[in-house]
mmCIF file of C-alpha atoms in Angstrom:
data_model
loop_
_atom_site.group_PDB
_atom_site.id
_atom_site.type_symbol
_atom_site.label_atom_id
_atom_site.label_comp_id
_atom_site.label_asym_id
_atom_site.label_seq_id
_atom_site.Cartn_x
_atom_site.Cartn_y
_atom_site.Cartn_z
ATOM 1 C CA MET A 1 -165.823 -66.116 16.638
ATOM 2 C CA GLU A 2 -167.197 -65.935 20.178
ATOM 3 C CA ASP A 3 -165.289 -67.942 22.867
ATOM 4 C CA GLN A 4 -165.860 -67.417 26.508
ATOM 5 C CA ILE A 5 -162.221 -68.093 27.652
ATOM 6 C CA THR A 6 -160.690 -65.644 25.221
ATOM 7 C CA ARG A 7 -163.343 -63.146 25.916
ATOM 8 C CA ILE A 8 -162.886 -63.075 29.718
ATOM 9 C CA THR A 9 -159.062 -63.353 29.512
ATOM 10 C CA SER A 10 -158.818 -60.395 27.095
ATOM 11 C CA ARG A 11 -161.251 -58.443 29.206
ATOM 12 C CA LEU A 12 -158.817 -58.884 32.059
ATOM 13 C CA VAL A 13 -155.643 -58.333 29.951
ATOM 14 C CA VAL A 14 -156.537 -55.476 27.608
ATOM 15 C CA PRO A 15 -156.483 -52.572 30.248
ATOM 16 C CA PHE A 16 -153.041 -53.627 31.426
ATOM 17 C CA ILE A 17 -151.649 -53.763 27.853
ATOM 18 C CA GLN A 18 -153.084 -50.289 27.201
ATOM 19 C CA VAL A 19 -151.691 -48.928 30.269
ATOM 20 C CA TYR A 20 -148.374 -50.543 29.430
ATOM 21 C CA GLY A 21 -148.482 -48.982 25.923
ATOM 22 C CA ILE A 22 -149.274 -45.510 27.264
ATOM 23 C CA TYR A 23 -146.419 -45.908 29.784
ATOM 24 C CA ILE A 24 -143.954 -46.798 27.076
ATOM 25 C CA ILE A 25 -145.091 -43.812 24.905
ATOM 26 C CA LEU A 26 -144.876 -41.377 27.894
ATOM 27 C CA HIS A 27 -141.472 -42.611 29.034
ATOM 28 C CA GLY A 28 -139.965 -42.589 25.415
ATOM 29 C CA HIS A 29 -137.268 -40.153 26.551
ATOM 30 C CA LEU A 30 -136.387 -42.019 29.739
ATOM 31 C CA SER A 31 -136.471 -45.732 29.159
ATOM 32 C CA PRO A 32 -136.122 -48.159 26.313
ATOM 33 C CA GLY A 33 -138.998 -48.084 23.880
ATOM 34 C CA GLY A 34 -140.591 -44.973 22.435
ATOM 35 C CA SER A 35 -143.268 -43.839 20.214
ATOM 36 C CA PHE A 36 -143.154 -46.698 17.613
ATOM 37 C CA SER A 37 -143.035 -49.589 19.993
ATOM 38 C CA GLY A 38 -145.506 -48.098 22.505
ATOM 39 C CA GLY A 39 -147.893 -47.329 19.719
ATOM 40 C CA ALA A 40 -147.608 -50.825 18.443
ATOM 41 C CA ILE A 41 -148.347 -52.302 21.810
ATOM 42 C CA PHE A 42 -151.493 -49.991 22.166
ATOM 43 C CA GLY A 43 -152.609 -50.902 18.671
ATOM 44 C CA ALA A 44 -152.104 -54.656 19.499
ATOM 45 C CA SER A 45 -154.577 -54.251 22.337
ATOM 46 C CA LEU A 46 -157.170 -52.816 20.017
ATOM 47 C CA VAL A 47 -156.504 -55.727 17.718
ATOM 48 C CA LEU A 48 -156.889 -58.117 20.555
ATOM 49 C CA VAL A 49 -160.415 -56.576 21.372
ATOM 50 C CA ALA A 50 -161.501 -57.169 17.716
ATOM 51 C CA LEU A 51 -160.291 -60.715 17.735
ATOM 52 C CA SER A 52 -161.789 -61.886 21.027
ATOM 53 C CA PHE A 53 -165.107 -59.991 20.938
ATOM 54 C CA ASN A 54 -166.494 -59.326 17.503
ATOM 55 C CA LEU A 55 -165.776 -56.665 14.929
ATOM 56 C CA GLU A 56 -168.622 -54.468 16.013
ATOM 57 C CA ALA A 57 -167.190 -54.198 19.528
ATOM 58 C CA GLY A 58 -163.758 -53.387 18.221
ATOM 59 C CA SER A 59 -165.084 -50.871 15.708
ATOM 60 C CA LYS A 60 -167.055 -49.161 18.516
ATOM 61 C CA GLN A 61 -163.721 -48.708 20.385
ATOM 62 C CA ILE A 62 -162.171 -46.744 17.558
ATOM 63 C CA PRO A 63 -164.703 -45.522 14.960
ATOM 64 C CA HIS A 64 -163.348 -44.988 11.379
ATOM 65 C CA ASN A 65 -163.764 -41.148 11.551
ATOM 66 C CA ALA A 66 -161.838 -40.931 14.808
ATOM 67 C CA ALA A 67 -159.210 -43.195 13.375
ATOM 68 C CA SER A 68 -158.622 -41.068 10.399
ATOM 69 C CA VAL A 69 -158.541 -37.904 12.473
ATOM 70 C CA LEU A 70 -156.048 -39.423 14.916
ATOM 71 C CA GLU A 71 -153.934 -40.634 11.904
ATOM 72 C CA SER A 72 -153.760 -37.309 10.204
ATOM 73 C CA GLY A 73 -153.568 -35.467 13.585
ATOM 74 C CA GLY A 74 -150.428 -37.382 14.648
ATOM 75 C CA ALA A 75 -148.670 -36.583 11.389
ATOM 76 C CA LEU A 76 -149.870 -32.935 11.396
ATOM 77 C CA GLY A 77 -148.819 -32.507 15.116
ATOM 78 C CA TYR A 78 -145.342 -33.710 14.288
ATOM 79 C CA LEU A 79 -145.059 -31.088 11.349
ATOM 80 C CA ILE A 80 -146.680 -28.327 13.553
ATOM 81 C CA THR A 81 -144.132 -29.032 16.287
ATOM 82 C CA GLY A 82 -141.395 -28.509 13.757
ATOM 83 C CA LEU A 83 -142.978 -25.225 12.580
ATOM 84 C CA VAL A 84 -143.498 -23.981 16.174
ATOM 85 C CA ALA A 85 -139.779 -24.486 16.607
ATOM 86 C CA ILE A 86 -139.203 -22.107 13.626
ATOM 87 C CA ALA A 87 -141.624 -19.670 15.190
ATOM 88 C CA LEU A 88 -139.831 -19.744 18.500
ATOM 89 C CA GLY A 89 -136.535 -18.824 16.739
ATOM 90 C CA GLY A 90 -134.798 -22.088 16.060
ATOM 91 C CA TYR A 91 -134.392 -24.208 12.898
ATOM 92 C CA TYR A 92 -136.958 -26.741 11.730
ATOM 93 C CA LEU A 93 -137.564 -29.537 14.331
ATOM 94 C CA SER A 94 -135.095 -28.097 16.720
ATOM 95 C CA ASN A 95 -135.378 -28.749 20.430
ATOM 96 C CA LYS A 96 -133.239 -26.811 22.802
ATOM 97 C CA ALA A 97 -132.145 -24.176 20.399
ATOM 98 C CA ALA A 98 -135.813 -23.160 19.896
ATOM 99 C CA GLY A 99 -136.344 -22.850 23.683
ATOM 100 C CA PHE A 100 -138.760 -25.587 24.368
ATOM 101 C CA PRO A 101 -139.196 -26.128 28.172
ATOM 102 C CA MET A 102 -136.484 -28.644 28.929
ATOM 103 C CA GLY A 103 -137.255 -29.446 32.536
ATOM 104 C CA GLU A 104 -134.972 -31.487 34.637
ATOM 105 C CA ALA A 105 -133.192 -34.376 32.979
ATOM 106 C CA GLY A 106 -134.681 -37.666 34.040
ATOM 107 C CA SER A 107 -138.124 -36.430 35.117
ATOM 108 C CA LEU A 108 -141.275 -37.334 33.290
ATOM 109 C CA PHE A 109 -141.925 -33.871 31.831
ATOM 110 C CA SER A 110 -138.580 -32.984 30.370
ATOM 111 C CA ALA A 111 -136.869 -32.986 27.003
ATOM 112 C CA GLY A 112 -139.244 -30.484 25.456
ATOM 113 C CA ALA A 113 -140.042 -31.397 21.734
ATOM 114 C CA ILE A 114 -138.881 -34.969 22.143
ATOM 115 C CA PHE A 115 -141.922 -35.504 24.599
ATOM 116 C CA ILE A 116 -144.436 -33.837 22.317
ATOM 117 C CA ILE A 117 -143.323 -35.536 19.187
ATOM 118 C CA THR A 118 -143.172 -39.014 20.850
ATOM 119 C CA LEU A 119 -146.829 -38.476 22.038
ATOM 120 C CA PHE A 120 -147.930 -37.602 18.405
ATOM 121 C CA VAL A 121 -146.060 -40.345 16.733
ATOM 122 C CA GLY A 122 -147.417 -42.885 19.345
ATOM 123 C CA ILE A 123 -150.991 -41.797 18.731
ATOM 124 C CA LYS A 124 -150.293 -42.145 15.023
ATOM 125 C CA VAL A 125 -148.773 -45.596 15.143
ATOM 126 C CA ALA A 126 -151.474 -46.971 17.353
ATOM 127 C CA SER A 127 -154.253 -45.844 15.102
ATOM 128 C CA THR A 128 -152.326 -46.979 11.998
ATOM 129 C CA ILE A 129 -152.164 -50.565 13.337
ATOM 130 C CA ALA A 130 -155.819 -50.652 14.436
ATOM 131 C CA THR A 131 -157.064 -49.071 11.167
ATOM 132 C CA LEU A 132 -155.015 -51.407 9.010
ATOM 133 C CA PHE A 133 -156.338 -54.400 10.928
ATOM 134 C CA TYR A 134 -159.989 -53.411 10.832
ATOM 135 C CA TYR A 135 -159.903 -52.418 7.119
ATOM 136 C CA ILE A 136 -158.367 -55.752 6.111
ATOM 137 C CA ILE A 137 -160.750 -57.728 8.290
ATOM 138 C CA GLU A 138 -163.777 -55.850 6.834
ATOM 139 C CA GLY A 139 -162.502 -56.374 3.294
ATOM 140 C CA GLU A 140 -162.894 -60.194 3.751
ATOM 141 C CA LYS A 141 -166.603 -59.964 4.475
ATOM 142 C CA MET B 11 -100.489 -76.087 -4.257
ATOM 143 C CA LEU B 12 -103.618 -75.213 -2.328
ATOM 144 C CA TYR B 13 -105.237 -73.894 -5.522
ATOM 145 C CA ALA B 14 -104.404 -76.990 -7.338
ATOM 146 C CA LEU B 15 -105.909 -79.116 -4.622
ATOM 147 C CA ALA B 16 -109.066 -77.006 -4.563
ATOM 148 C CA ALA B 17 -109.428 -77.261 -8.331
ATOM 149 C CA ILE B 18 -108.925 -81.059 -8.257
ATOM 150 C CA PHE B 19 -111.588 -81.316 -5.469
ATOM 151 C CA ILE B 20 -114.026 -79.179 -7.331
ATOM 152 C CA ILE B 21 -113.464 -81.304 -10.610
ATOM 153 C CA ILE B 22 -113.902 -84.622 -8.757
ATOM 154 C CA LEU B 23 -117.027 -83.150 -6.987
ATOM 155 C CA THR B 24 -118.530 -82.029 -10.341
ATOM 156 C CA LEU B 25 -117.816 -85.446 -11.929
ATOM 157 C CA PHE B 26 -119.277 -87.235 -8.905
ATOM 158 C CA LEU B 27 -122.443 -85.214 -8.783
ATOM 159 C CA ARG B 28 -123.024 -85.221 -12.494
ATOM 160 C CA PHE B 29 -122.331 -88.889 -13.359
ATOM 161 C CA ILE B 30 -122.865 -90.857 -10.161
ATOM 162 C CA MET B 31 -125.506 -88.891 -8.253
ATOM 163 C CA GLY B 32 -127.211 -88.045 -11.594
ATOM 164 C CA VAL B 33 -127.675 -84.200 -10.970
ATOM 165 C CA ASP B 34 -128.443 -82.361 -14.204
ATOM 166 C CA SER B 35 -126.157 -79.582 -15.370
ATOM 167 C CA ARG B 36 -128.614 -76.813 -14.767
ATOM 168 C CA THR B 37 -128.925 -77.648 -10.968
ATOM 169 C CA LEU B 38 -125.106 -77.905 -10.857
ATOM 170 C CA VAL B 39 -124.664 -74.410 -12.213
ATOM 171 C CA THR B 40 -127.199 -73.146 -9.637
ATOM 172 C CA LEU B 41 -125.461 -75.067 -6.798
ATOM 173 C CA TYR B 42 -122.009 -73.591 -7.798
ATOM 174 C CA LEU B 43 -123.436 -70.072 -8.052
ATOM 175 C CA LEU B 44 -125.005 -70.353 -4.614
ATOM 176 C CA GLY B 45 -121.749 -71.749 -3.191
ATOM 177 C CA PHE B 46 -119.965 -68.794 -4.682
ATOM 178 C CA ILE B 47 -122.347 -66.275 -3.151
ATOM 179 C CA ILE B 48 -122.042 -68.055 0.211
ATOM 180 C CA PHE B 49 -118.288 -67.914 0.027
ATOM 181 C CA LEU B 50 -118.388 -64.214 -0.748
ATOM 182 C CA LEU B 51 -120.725 -63.401 2.011
ATOM 183 C CA SER B 52 -118.934 -65.470 4.710
ATOM 184 C CA PHE B 53 -115.645 -63.935 3.526
ATOM 185 C CA THR B 54 -117.177 -60.476 4.002
ATOM 186 C CA VAL B 55 -118.554 -61.314 7.450
ATOM 187 C CA ALA B 56 -115.069 -62.615 8.547
ATOM 188 C CA GLU B 57 -113.409 -59.451 7.420
ATOM 189 C CA MET B 58 -115.834 -57.170 9.377
ATOM 190 C CA PRO B 59 -114.614 -55.262 12.362
ATOM 191 C CA THR B 60 -115.411 -56.731 15.896
ATOM 192 C CA PHE B 61 -118.773 -55.866 17.271
ATOM 193 C CA GLY B 62 -118.387 -53.170 19.956
ATOM 194 C CA SER B 63 -114.672 -52.641 19.513
ATOM 195 C CA LEU B 64 -113.234 -49.214 20.163
ATOM 196 C CA ASP B 65 -111.227 -49.178 16.869
ATOM 197 C CA ASN B 66 -114.523 -49.606 14.814
ATOM 198 C CA PRO B 67 -114.653 -46.974 11.920
ATOM 199 C CA ALA B 68 -118.133 -46.272 13.037
ATOM 200 C CA PHE B 69 -117.031 -45.209 16.465
ATOM 201 C CA ASN B 70 -115.873 -41.680 15.607
ATOM 202 C CA GLU B 71 -116.582 -38.323 16.990
ATOM 203 C CA VAL B 72 -120.294 -38.418 16.101
ATOM 204 C CA PRO B 73 -121.404 -41.114 18.590
ATOM 205 C CA ARG B 74 -118.929 -39.879 21.108
ATOM 206 C CA ARG B 75 -120.568 -36.422 20.937
ATOM 207 C CA TYR B 76 -123.993 -38.059 21.361
ATOM 208 C CA LEU B 77 -122.829 -40.089 24.345
ATOM 209 C CA GLU B 78 -121.171 -37.207 26.061
ATOM 210 C CA GLN B 79 -123.460 -34.323 25.387
ATOM 211 C CA GLY B 80 -126.672 -35.828 24.458
ATOM 212 C CA VAL B 81 -128.302 -35.519 27.818
ATOM 213 C CA GLU B 82 -127.178 -31.847 28.173
ATOM 214 C CA GLU B 83 -128.233 -30.978 24.575
ATOM 215 C CA THR B 84 -131.548 -32.681 24.280
ATOM 216 C CA GLY B 85 -132.660 -33.228 27.903
ATOM 217 C CA ALA B 86 -133.607 -36.863 27.208
ATOM 218 C CA VAL B 87 -131.834 -39.616 29.264
ATOM 219 C CA ASN B 88 -132.548 -42.219 26.590
ATOM 220 C CA ILE B 89 -129.845 -41.622 24.048
ATOM 221 C CA ILE B 90 -131.612 -43.572 21.299
ATOM 222 C CA SER B 91 -134.715 -41.297 21.781
ATOM 223 C CA SER B 92 -132.527 -38.249 21.653
ATOM 224 C CA VAL B 93 -130.953 -39.446 18.431
ATOM 225 C CA ILE B 94 -134.057 -40.379 16.550
ATOM 226 C CA ILE B 95 -136.312 -37.496 17.613
ATOM 227 C CA ASP B 96 -133.882 -34.692 18.225
ATOM 228 C CA TYR B 97 -130.636 -35.086 16.271
ATOM 229 C CA ARG B 98 -132.320 -37.117 13.468
ATOM 230 C CA ALA B 99 -135.820 -35.722 13.756
ATOM 231 C CA PHE B 100 -136.137 -34.988 9.981
ATOM 232 C CA ASP B 101 -135.321 -38.634 9.287
ATOM 233 C CA THR B 102 -138.060 -39.799 11.711
ATOM 234 C CA LEU B 103 -140.518 -37.405 9.964
ATOM 235 C CA GLY B 104 -139.756 -39.256 6.734
ATOM 236 C CA GLU B 105 -140.461 -42.597 8.477
ATOM 237 C CA ALA B 106 -143.825 -41.319 9.836
ATOM 238 C CA THR B 107 -144.591 -40.078 6.276
ATOM 239 C CA VAL B 108 -143.949 -43.585 4.870
ATOM 240 C CA LEU B 109 -146.336 -44.939 7.487
ATOM 241 C CA PHE B 110 -148.884 -42.363 6.660
ATOM 242 C CA VAL B 111 -148.694 -42.983 2.925
ATOM 243 C CA ALA B 112 -148.916 -46.742 3.491
ATOM 244 C CA ILE B 113 -152.096 -46.498 5.481
ATOM 245 C CA ALA B 114 -153.611 -44.057 2.985
ATOM 246 C CA ALA B 115 -152.918 -46.415 0.167
ATOM 247 C CA VAL B 116 -154.447 -49.342 2.053
ATOM 248 C CA VAL B 117 -157.590 -47.354 2.927
ATOM 249 C CA ALA B 118 -157.845 -46.023 -0.634
ATOM 250 C CA THR B 119 -157.524 -49.504 -2.072
ATOM 251 C CA LEU B 120 -159.903 -51.346 0.335
ATOM 252 C CA ARG B 121 -162.673 -48.578 0.353
ATOM 253 C CA SER B 122 -163.036 -48.584 -3.388
ATOM 254 C CA HIS B 123 -164.265 -52.300 -3.261
#
């Protein structure tokens, strides 16, 4: 499906959607939203690319190898953050007790492990949505 | 008195539906079963504590601790984020695992074709 109106509109809108998704993921500990919703928004922008252009343009944005690496990397990063907490002397997945840098409450780089885990889960959810969509679309060919 | 009235009403309704409207008995049984379930569910909803009330059984010392000391203990201003990623981080790990297993199953199924 190739349509000029959807193509040009999505070309205008997609960067803003992606910035909004990244904003929601990064501000997960400050404002409503967080990893799951921000990742879903970012993944939706990749789906929009695939729908308004063609499948090749979308697949070029996030190739299958990179998708699986991001997917497993997000889950592994979550686990490793928990293990780092043990190495630092806390219990599994602890935050302040393990001595992650807390920063000043309310600033962007604060809340220690929460910031890191939100980032990892956001990457994972975004790549999950994009991969799911691309695989199902390709399966119909 | 009320029970007798209700019983008479149900008997008249059954006779009306069965013989005047011509509903068969199988559908009648289904209808009454559904009505019973609707009655039970609305009764349960009517007996539930008021939303947001201070005397709710769910509003005990646990959410009070989160609200009062969450910012200090986790450093996150967003209380929901501090609950799901700090206090209940293990639960969120399970959630992420469910997502991971789901996508692995989809990829394994679709790639084999």
